[in-house]
Coordinates of N, CA and C in Angstrom, one line a residue:
X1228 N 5.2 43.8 -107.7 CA 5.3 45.2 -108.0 C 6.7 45.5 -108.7
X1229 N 6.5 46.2 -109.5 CA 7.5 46.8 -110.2 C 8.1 48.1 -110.3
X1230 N 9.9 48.4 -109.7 CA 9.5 49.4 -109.2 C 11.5 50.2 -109.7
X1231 N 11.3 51.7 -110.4 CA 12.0 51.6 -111.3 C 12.6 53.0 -110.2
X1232 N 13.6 53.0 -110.0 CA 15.0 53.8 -109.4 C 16.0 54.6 -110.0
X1233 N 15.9 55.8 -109.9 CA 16.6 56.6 -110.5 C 17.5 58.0 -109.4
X1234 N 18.2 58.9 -110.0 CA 18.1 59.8 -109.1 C 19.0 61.2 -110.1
X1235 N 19.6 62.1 -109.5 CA 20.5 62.7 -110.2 C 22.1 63.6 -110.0
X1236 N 22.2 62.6 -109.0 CA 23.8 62.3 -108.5 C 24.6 61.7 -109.2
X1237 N 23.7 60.2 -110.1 CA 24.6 59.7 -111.2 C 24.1 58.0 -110.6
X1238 N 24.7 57.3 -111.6 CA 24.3 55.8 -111.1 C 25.6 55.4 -110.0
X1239 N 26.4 55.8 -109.4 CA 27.7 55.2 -108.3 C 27.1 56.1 -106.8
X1240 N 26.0 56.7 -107.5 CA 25.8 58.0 -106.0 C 25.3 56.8 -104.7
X1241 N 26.0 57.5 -103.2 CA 25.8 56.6 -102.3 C 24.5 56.7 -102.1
X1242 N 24.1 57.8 -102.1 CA 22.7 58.2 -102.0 C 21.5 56.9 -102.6
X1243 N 21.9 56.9 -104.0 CA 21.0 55.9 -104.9 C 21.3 54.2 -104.6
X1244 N 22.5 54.0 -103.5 CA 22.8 53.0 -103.1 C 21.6 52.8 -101.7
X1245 N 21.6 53.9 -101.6 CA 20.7 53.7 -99.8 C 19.4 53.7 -100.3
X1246 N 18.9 54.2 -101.3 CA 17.8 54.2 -101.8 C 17.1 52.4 -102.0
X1247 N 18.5 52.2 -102.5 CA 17.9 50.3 -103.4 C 18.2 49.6 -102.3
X1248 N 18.7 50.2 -101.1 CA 19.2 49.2 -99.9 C 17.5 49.4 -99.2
X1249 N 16.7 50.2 -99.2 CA 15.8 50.9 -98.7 C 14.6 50.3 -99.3
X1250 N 14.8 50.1 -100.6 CA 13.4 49.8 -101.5 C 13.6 48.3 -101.6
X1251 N 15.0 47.9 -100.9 CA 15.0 45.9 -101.3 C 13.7 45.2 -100.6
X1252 N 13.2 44.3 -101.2 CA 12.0 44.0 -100.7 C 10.7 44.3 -101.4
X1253 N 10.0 45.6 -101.8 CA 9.3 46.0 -102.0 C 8.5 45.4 -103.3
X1254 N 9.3 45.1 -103.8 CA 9.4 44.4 -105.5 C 10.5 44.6 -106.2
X1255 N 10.0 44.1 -107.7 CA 11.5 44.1 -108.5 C 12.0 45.2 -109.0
X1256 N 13.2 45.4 -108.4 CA 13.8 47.2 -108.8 C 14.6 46.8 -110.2
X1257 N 14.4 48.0 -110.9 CA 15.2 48.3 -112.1 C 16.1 49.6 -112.2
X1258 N 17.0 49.5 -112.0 CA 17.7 51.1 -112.0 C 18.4 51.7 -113.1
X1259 N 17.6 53.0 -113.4 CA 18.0 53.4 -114.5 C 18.6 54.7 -114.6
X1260 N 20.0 55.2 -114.3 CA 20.5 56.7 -113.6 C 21.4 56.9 -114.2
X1261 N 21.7 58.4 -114.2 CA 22.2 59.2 -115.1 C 23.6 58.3 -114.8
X1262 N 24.6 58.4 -116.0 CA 25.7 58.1 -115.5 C 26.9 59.0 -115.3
X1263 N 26.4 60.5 -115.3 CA 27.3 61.1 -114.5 C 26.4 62.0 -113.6
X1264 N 26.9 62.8 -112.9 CA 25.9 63.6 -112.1 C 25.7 65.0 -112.7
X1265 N 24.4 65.1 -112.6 CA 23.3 66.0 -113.1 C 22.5 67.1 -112.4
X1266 N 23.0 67.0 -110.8 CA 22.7 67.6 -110.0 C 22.0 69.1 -110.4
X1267 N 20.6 69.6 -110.4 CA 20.1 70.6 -110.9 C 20.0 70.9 -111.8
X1268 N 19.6 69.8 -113.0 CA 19.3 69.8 -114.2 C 17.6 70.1 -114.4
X1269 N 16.8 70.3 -113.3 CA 15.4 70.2 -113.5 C 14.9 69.3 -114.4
X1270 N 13.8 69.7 -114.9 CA 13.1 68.5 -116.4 C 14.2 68.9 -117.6
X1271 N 14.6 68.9 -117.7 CA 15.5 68.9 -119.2 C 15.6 68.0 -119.8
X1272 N 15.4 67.7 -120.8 CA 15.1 66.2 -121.8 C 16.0 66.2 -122.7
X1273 N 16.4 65.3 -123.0 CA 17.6 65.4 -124.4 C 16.7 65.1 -125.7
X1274 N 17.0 65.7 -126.8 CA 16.0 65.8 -127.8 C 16.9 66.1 -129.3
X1275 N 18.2 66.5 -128.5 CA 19.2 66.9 -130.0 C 20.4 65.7 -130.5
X1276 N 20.7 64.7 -129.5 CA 21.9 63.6 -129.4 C 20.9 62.4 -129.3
X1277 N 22.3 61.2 -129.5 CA 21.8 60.0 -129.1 C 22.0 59.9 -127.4
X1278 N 21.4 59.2 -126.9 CA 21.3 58.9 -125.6 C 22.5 57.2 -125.4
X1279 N 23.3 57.3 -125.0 CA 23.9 55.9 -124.7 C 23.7 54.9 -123.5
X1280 N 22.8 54.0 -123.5 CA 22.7 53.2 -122.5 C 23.7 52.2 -121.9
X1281 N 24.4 52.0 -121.0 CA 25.4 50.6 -120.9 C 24.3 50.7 -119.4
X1282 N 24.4 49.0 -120.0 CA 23.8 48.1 -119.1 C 24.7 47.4 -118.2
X1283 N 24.4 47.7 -117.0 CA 25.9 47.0 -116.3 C 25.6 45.9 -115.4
X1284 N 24.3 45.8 -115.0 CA 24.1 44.4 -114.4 C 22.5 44.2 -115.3
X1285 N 21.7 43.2 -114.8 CA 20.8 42.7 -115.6 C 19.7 43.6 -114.8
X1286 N 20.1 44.3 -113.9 CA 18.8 45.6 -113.0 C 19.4 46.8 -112.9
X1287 N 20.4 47.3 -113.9 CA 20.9 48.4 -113.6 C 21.6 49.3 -115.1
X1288 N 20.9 50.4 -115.2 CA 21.3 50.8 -116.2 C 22.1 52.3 -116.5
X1289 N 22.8 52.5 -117.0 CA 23.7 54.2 -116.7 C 23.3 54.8 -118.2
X1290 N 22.9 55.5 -118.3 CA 22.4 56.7 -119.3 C 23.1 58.1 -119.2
X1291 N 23.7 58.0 -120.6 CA 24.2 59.0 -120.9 C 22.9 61.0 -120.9
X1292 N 22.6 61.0 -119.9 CA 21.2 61.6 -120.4 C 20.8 62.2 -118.7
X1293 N 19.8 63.1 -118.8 CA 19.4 63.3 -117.3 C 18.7 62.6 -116.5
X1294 N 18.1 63.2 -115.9 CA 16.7 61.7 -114.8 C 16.0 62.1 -115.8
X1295 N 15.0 63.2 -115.9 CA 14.1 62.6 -116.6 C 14.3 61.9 -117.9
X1296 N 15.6 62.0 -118.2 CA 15.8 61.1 -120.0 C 15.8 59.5 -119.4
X1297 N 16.1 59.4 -118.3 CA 16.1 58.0 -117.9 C 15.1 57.6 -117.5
X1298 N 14.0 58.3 -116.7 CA 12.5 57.5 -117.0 C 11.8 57.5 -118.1
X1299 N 12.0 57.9 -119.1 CA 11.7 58.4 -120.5 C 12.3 56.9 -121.3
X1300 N 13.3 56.8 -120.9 CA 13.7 55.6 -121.5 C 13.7 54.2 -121.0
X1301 N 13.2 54.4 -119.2 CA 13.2 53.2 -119.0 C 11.5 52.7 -119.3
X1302 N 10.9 53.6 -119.4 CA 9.3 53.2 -119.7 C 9.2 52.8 -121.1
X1303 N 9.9 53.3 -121.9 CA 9.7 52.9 -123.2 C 10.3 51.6 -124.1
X1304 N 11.8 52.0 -123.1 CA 12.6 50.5 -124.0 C 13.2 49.8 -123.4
X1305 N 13.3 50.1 -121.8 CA 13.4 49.1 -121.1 C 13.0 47.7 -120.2
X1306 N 11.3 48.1 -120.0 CA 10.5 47.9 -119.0 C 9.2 47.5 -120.0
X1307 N 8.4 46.5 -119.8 CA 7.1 46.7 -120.1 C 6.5 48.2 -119.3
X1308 N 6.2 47.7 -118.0 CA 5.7 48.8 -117.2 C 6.3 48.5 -115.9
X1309 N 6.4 49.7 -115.3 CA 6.5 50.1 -114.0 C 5.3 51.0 -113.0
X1310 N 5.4 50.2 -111.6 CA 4.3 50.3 -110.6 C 4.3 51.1 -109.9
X1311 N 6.0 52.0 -109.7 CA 6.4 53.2 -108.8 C 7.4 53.5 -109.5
X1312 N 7.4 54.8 -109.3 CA 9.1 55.3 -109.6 C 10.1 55.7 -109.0
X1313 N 10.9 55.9 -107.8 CA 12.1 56.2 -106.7 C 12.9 57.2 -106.9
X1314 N 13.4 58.1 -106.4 CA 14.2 58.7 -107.1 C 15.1 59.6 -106.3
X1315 N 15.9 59.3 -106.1 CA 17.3 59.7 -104.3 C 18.1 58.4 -104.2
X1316 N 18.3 59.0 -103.1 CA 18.3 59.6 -102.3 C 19.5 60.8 -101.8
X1317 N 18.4 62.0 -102.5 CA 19.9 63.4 -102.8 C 20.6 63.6 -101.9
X1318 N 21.9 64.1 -102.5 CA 22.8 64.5 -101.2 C 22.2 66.3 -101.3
X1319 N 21.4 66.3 -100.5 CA 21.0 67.6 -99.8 C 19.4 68.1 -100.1
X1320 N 19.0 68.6 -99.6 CA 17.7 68.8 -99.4 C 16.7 69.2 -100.9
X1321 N 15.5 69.2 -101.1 CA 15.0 69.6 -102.1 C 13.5 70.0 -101.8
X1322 N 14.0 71.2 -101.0 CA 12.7 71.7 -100.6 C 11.9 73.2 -100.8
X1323 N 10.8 73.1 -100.5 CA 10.3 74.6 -101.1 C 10.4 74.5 -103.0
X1324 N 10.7 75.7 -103.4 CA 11.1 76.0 -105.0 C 12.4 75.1 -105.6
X1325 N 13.1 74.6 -104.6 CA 14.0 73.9 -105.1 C 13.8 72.4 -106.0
X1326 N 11.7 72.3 -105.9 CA 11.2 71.6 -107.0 C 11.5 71.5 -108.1
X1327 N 11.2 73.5 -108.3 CA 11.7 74.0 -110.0 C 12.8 73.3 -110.5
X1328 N 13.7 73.1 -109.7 CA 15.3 73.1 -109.9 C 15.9 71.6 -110.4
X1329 N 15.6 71.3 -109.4 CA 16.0 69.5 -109.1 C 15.4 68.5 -110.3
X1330 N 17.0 67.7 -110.4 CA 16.3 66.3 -111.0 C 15.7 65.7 -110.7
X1331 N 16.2 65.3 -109.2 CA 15.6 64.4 -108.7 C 14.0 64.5 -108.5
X1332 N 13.8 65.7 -108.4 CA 12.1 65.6 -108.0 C 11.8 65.7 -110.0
X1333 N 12.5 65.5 -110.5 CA 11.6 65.9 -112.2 C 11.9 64.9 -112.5
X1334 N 12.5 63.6 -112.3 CA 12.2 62.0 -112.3 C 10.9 61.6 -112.0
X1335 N 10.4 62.1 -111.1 CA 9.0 61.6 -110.5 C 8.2 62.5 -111.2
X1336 N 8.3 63.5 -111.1 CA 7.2 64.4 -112.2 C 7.1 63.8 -113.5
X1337 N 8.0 63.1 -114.1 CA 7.6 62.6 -115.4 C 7.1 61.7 -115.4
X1338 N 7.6 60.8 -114.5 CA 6.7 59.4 -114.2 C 5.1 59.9 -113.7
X1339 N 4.8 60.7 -113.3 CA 3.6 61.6 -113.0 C 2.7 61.7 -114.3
X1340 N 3.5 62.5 -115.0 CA 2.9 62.5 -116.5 C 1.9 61.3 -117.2
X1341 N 2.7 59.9 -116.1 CA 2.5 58.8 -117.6 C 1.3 58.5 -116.6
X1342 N 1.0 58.7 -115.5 CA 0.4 58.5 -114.8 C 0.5 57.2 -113.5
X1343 N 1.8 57.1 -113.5 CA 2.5 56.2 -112.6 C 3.2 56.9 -111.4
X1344 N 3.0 56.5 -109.8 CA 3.4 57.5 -108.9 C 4.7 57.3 -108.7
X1345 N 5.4 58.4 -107.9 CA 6.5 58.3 -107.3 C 6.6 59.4 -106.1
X1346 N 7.9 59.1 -105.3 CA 8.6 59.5 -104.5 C 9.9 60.1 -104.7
X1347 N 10.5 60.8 -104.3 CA 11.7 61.6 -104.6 C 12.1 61.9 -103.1
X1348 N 12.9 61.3 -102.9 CA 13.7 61.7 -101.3 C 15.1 62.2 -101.5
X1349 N 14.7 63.3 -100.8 CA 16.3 63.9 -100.2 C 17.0 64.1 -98.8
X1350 N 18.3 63.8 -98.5 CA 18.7 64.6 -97.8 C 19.5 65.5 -97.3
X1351 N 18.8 66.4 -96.4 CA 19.0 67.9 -96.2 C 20.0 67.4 -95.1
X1352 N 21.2 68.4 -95.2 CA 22.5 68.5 -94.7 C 23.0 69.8 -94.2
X1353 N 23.6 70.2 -93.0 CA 24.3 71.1 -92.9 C 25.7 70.9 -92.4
X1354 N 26.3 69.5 -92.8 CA 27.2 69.1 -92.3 C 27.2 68.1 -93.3
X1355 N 29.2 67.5 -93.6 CA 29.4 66.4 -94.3 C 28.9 65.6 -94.0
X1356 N 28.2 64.9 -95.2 CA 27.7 63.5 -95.0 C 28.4 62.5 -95.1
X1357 N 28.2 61.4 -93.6 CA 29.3 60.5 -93.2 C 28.7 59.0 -94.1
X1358 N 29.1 57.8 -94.1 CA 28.8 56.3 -94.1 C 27.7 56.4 -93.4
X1359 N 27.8 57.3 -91.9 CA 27.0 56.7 -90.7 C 25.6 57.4 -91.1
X1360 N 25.5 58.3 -91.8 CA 24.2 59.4 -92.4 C 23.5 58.4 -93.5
X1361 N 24.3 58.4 -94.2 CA 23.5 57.1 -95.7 C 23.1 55.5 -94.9
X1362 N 23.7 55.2 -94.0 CA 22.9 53.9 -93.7 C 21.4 54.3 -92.4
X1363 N 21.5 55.8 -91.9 CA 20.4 56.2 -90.6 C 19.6 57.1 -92.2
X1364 N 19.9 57.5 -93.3 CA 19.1 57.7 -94.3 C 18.6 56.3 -94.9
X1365 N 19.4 55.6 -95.4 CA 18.5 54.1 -95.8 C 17.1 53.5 -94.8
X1366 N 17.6 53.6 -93.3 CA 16.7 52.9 -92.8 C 15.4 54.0 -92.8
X1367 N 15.5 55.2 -92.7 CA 14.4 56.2 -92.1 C 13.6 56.0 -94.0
X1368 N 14.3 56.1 -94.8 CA 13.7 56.0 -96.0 C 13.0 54.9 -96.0
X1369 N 13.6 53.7 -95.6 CA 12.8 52.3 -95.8 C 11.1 52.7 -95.2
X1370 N 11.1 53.0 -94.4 CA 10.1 53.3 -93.2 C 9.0 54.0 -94.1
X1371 N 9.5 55.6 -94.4 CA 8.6 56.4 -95.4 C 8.5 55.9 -96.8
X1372 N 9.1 55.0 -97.4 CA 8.5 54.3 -98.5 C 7.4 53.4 -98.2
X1373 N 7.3 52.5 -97.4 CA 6.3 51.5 -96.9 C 4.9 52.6 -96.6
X1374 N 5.2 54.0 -95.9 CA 3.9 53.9 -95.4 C 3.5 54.9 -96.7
X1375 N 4.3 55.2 -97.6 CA 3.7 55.8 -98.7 C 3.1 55.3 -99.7
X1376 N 4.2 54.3 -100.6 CA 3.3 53.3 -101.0 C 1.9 52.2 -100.8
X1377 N 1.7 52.7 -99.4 CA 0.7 51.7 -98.7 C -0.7 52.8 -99.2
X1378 N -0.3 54.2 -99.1 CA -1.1 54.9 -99.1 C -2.1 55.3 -100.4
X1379 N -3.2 55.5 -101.0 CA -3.7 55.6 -102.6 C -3.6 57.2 -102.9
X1380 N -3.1 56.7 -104.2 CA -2.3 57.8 -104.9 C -3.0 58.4 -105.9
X1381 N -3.2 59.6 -105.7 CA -4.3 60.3 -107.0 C -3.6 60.2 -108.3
X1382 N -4.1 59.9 -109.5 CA -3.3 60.2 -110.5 C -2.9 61.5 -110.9
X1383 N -1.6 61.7 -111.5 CA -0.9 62.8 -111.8 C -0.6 63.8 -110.6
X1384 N -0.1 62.9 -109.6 CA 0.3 63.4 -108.4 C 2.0 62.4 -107.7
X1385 N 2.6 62.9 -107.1 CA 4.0 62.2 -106.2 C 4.3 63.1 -105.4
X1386 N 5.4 61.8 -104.4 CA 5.5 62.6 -103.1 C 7.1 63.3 -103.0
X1387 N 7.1 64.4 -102.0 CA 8.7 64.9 -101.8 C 8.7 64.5 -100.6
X1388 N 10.0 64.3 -100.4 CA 10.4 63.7 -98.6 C 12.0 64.3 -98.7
X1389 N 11.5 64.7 -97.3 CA 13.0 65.9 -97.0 C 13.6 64.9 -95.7
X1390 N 14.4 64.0 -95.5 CA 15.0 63.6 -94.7 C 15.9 64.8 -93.8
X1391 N 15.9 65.1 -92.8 CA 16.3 66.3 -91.8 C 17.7 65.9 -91.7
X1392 N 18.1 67.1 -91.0 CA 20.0 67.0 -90.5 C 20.0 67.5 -89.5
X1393 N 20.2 66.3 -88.3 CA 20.6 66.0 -87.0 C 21.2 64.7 -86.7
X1394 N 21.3 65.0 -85.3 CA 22.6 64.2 -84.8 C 22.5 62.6 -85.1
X1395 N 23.3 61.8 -85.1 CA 23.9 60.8 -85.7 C 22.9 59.5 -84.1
X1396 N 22.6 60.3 -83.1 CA 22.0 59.5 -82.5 C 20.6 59.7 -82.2
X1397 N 19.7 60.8 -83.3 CA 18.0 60.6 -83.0 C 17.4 59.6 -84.0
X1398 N 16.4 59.0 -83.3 CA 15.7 58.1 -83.9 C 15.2 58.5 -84.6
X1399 N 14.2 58.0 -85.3 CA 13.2 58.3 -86.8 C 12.4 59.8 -86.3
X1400 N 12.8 60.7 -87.0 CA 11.8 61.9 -86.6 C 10.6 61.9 -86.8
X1401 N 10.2 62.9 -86.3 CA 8.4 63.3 -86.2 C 8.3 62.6 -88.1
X1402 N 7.3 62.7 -88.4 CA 6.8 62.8 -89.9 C 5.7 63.7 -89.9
X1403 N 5.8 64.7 -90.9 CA 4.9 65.7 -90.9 C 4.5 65.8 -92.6
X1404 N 3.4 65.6 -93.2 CA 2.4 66.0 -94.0 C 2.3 67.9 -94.6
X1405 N 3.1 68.1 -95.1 CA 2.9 69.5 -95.6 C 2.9 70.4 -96.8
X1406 N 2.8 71.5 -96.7 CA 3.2 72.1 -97.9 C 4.0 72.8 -98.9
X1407 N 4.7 72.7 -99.7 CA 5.8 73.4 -100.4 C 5.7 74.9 -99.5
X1408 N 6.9 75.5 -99.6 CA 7.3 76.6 -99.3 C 7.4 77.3 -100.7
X1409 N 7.0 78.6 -100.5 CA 6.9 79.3 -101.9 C 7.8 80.5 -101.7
X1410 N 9.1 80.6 -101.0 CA 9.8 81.5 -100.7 C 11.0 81.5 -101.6
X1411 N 11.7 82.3 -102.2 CA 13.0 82.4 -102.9 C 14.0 81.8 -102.2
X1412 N 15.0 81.1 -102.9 CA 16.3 80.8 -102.2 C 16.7 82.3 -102.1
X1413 N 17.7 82.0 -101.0 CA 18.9 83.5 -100.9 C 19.8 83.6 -102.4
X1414 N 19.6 84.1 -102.7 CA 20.6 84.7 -104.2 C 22.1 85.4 -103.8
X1415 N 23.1 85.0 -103.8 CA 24.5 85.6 -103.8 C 25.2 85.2 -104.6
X1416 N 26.2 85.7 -105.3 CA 27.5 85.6 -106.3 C 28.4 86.8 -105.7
X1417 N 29.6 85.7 -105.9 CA 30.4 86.0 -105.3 C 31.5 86.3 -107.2
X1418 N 31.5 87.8 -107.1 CA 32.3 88.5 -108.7 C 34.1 88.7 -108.4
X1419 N 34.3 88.1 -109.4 CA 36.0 87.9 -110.0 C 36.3 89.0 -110.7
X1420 N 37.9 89.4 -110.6 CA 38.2 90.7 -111.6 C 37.9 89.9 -113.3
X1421 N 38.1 88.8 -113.2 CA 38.2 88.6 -114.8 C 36.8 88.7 -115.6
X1422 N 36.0 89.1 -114.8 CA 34.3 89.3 -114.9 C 33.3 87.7 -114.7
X1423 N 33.7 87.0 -113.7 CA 33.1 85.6 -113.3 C 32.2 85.7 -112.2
X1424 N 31.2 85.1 -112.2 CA 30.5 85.4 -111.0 C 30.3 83.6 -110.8
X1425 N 30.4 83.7 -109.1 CA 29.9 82.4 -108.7 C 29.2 81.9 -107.8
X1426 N 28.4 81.5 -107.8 CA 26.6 81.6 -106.6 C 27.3 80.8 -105.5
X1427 N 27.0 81.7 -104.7 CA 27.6 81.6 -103.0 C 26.5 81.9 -101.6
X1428 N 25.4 81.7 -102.3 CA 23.7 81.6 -101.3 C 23.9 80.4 -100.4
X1429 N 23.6 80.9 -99.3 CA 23.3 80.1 -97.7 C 22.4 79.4 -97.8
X1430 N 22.3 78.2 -98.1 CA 20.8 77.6 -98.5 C 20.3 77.4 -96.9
X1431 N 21.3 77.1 -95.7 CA 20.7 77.4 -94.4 C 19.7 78.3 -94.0
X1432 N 20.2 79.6 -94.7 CA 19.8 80.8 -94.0 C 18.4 81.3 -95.2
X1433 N 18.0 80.4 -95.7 CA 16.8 81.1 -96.8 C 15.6 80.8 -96.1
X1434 N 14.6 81.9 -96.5 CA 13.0 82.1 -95.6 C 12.5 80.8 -96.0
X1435 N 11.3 81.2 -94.6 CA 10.7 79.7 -94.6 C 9.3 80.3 -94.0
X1436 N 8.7 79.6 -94.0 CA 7.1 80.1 -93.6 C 6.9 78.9 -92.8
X1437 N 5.6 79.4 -91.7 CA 5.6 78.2 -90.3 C 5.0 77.5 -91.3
X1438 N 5.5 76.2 -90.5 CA 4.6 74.8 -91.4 C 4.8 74.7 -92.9
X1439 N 5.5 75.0 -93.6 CA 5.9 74.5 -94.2 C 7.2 73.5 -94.9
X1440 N 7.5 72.8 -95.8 CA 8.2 72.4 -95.4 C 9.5 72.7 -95.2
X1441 N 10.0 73.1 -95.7 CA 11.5 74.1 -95.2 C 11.4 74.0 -93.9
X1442 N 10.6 74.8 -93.3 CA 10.7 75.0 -91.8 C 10.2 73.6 -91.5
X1443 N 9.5 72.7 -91.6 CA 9.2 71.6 -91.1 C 10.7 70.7 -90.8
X1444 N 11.9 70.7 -92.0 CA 12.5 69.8 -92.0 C 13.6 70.7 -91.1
X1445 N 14.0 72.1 -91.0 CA 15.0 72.7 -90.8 C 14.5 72.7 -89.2
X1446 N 13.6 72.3 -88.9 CA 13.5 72.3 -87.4 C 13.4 70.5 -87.1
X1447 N 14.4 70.0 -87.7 CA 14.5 68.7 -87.5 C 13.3 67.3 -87.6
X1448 N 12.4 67.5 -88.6 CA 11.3 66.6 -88.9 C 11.5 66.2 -90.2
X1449 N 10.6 65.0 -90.7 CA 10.7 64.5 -91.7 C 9.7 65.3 -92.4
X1450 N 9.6 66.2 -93.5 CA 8.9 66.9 -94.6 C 8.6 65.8 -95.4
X1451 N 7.3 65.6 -95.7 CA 6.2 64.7 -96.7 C 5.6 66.1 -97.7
X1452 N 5.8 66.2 -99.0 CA 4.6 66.9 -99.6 C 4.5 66.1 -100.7
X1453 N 3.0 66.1 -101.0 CA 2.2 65.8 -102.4 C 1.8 66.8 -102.9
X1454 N 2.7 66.9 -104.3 CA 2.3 67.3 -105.8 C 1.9 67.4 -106.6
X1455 N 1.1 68.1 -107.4 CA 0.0 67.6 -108.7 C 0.9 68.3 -109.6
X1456 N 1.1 67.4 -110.9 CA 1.2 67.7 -112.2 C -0.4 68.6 -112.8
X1457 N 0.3 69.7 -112.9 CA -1.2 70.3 -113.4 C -1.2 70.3 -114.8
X1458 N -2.8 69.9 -115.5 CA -2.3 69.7 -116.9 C -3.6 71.0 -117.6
X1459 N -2.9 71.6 -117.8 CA -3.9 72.8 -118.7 C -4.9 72.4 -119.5
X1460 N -5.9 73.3 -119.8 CA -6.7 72.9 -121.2 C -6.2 74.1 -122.3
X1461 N -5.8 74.1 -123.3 CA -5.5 75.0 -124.4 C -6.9 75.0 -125.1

């Protein structure tokens, strides 16, 4: 199996280190991530510049470009083909509408497009993330990648996984199967005399609906949702 790793922290993120510590095993990883961080770039594609690739080991590649320019380019000119696509492991949560938003989950949506699945894991924090968080994230990731990939994947569909924020000594949480939250983040900006405004929203304190996943992961469980890329007819 062939299996291509991305995220949008950047290619040094610890996060995307816990990821490939997570996915060792599985088959042969190729990593292809932004090389700086892009955090909340959504699908945005580059289409006006050249893109610069440095290749820094023989499985690892830094792109001048976002996530999805990096699955864009690893399917095309780097890879014959790829079997899965990876894509985390974020420093902080990416749940509810924060779909719209996120690279990380628009890594796998593109891979979606070609009709190849993926996964997109994050995790949700309300506290700095320690050494001791990214290795109890590696292992709980390892776990939900096995039983995901195990599982058949509809085409033009991938999964979100919200890894929770609790204490440094619970075991692997509940896992729960659910659905996007369709509630707004909290909106705040915080305005300067020089006329600057700068977003200062509680992502703690934003609505959540029972059972979903927001509320799934903020009451300490692992959030699972599946996606469909919906493709119109014109």
């Amino acid at each position: 199996m062939r299996i291509l790793i991305t995220n949008d922290d950047g290619v040094n993120a610890p996060g995307l280190i816990a990821l490939r510590r997570a996915a060792a095993g599985l088959g042969d990883i190729i990593v292809a991530a932004p090389k700086l961080a892009v955090s909340g770039c959504s699908h945005r594609t580059t289409t006006d510049r050249a893109l610069h690739v440095d290749q820094r080991s023989n499985e690892t590649y830094a792109i001048d470009g976002t996530s999805a320019d990096c699955v864009r380019i690893a399917f095309h000119n780097l890879e014959a083909s790829f079997d899965w696509v990876l894509s985390g492991i974020n420093h902080g949560g990416n749940l509810g509408v924060d779909a719209y938003y996120s690279g990380t989950i628009a890594a796998v949506r593109e891979a979606a497009l070609y009709g190849v699945p993926g996964i997109a894991i994050s995790q949700y924090h309300n506290h700095p993330l320690t050494d001791q968080d990214w290795e109890r994230a590696t292992s709980w990731a390892g776990v939900i990648l096995k039983k995901l990939i195990a599982k058949t994947s509809q085409p033009g569909t991938f999964w979100n996984v919200n890894l929770p924020s609790v204490s440094l000594e619970k075991s692997l949480p509940n896992v729960v199967f659910c659905s996007l939250d369709p509630s707004p983040l909290p909106l705040s900006f915080e305005s300067s005399e020089d006329g600057n405004y700068k977003y200062n929203g509680k992502y703690s304190h934003r609505q959540r609906q029972d059972g979903s996943d927001v509320d799934v992961c903020f009451r300490g469980s692992i959030s699972i949702t599946e996606i469909s890329v919906v493709k119109n007819s014109f």
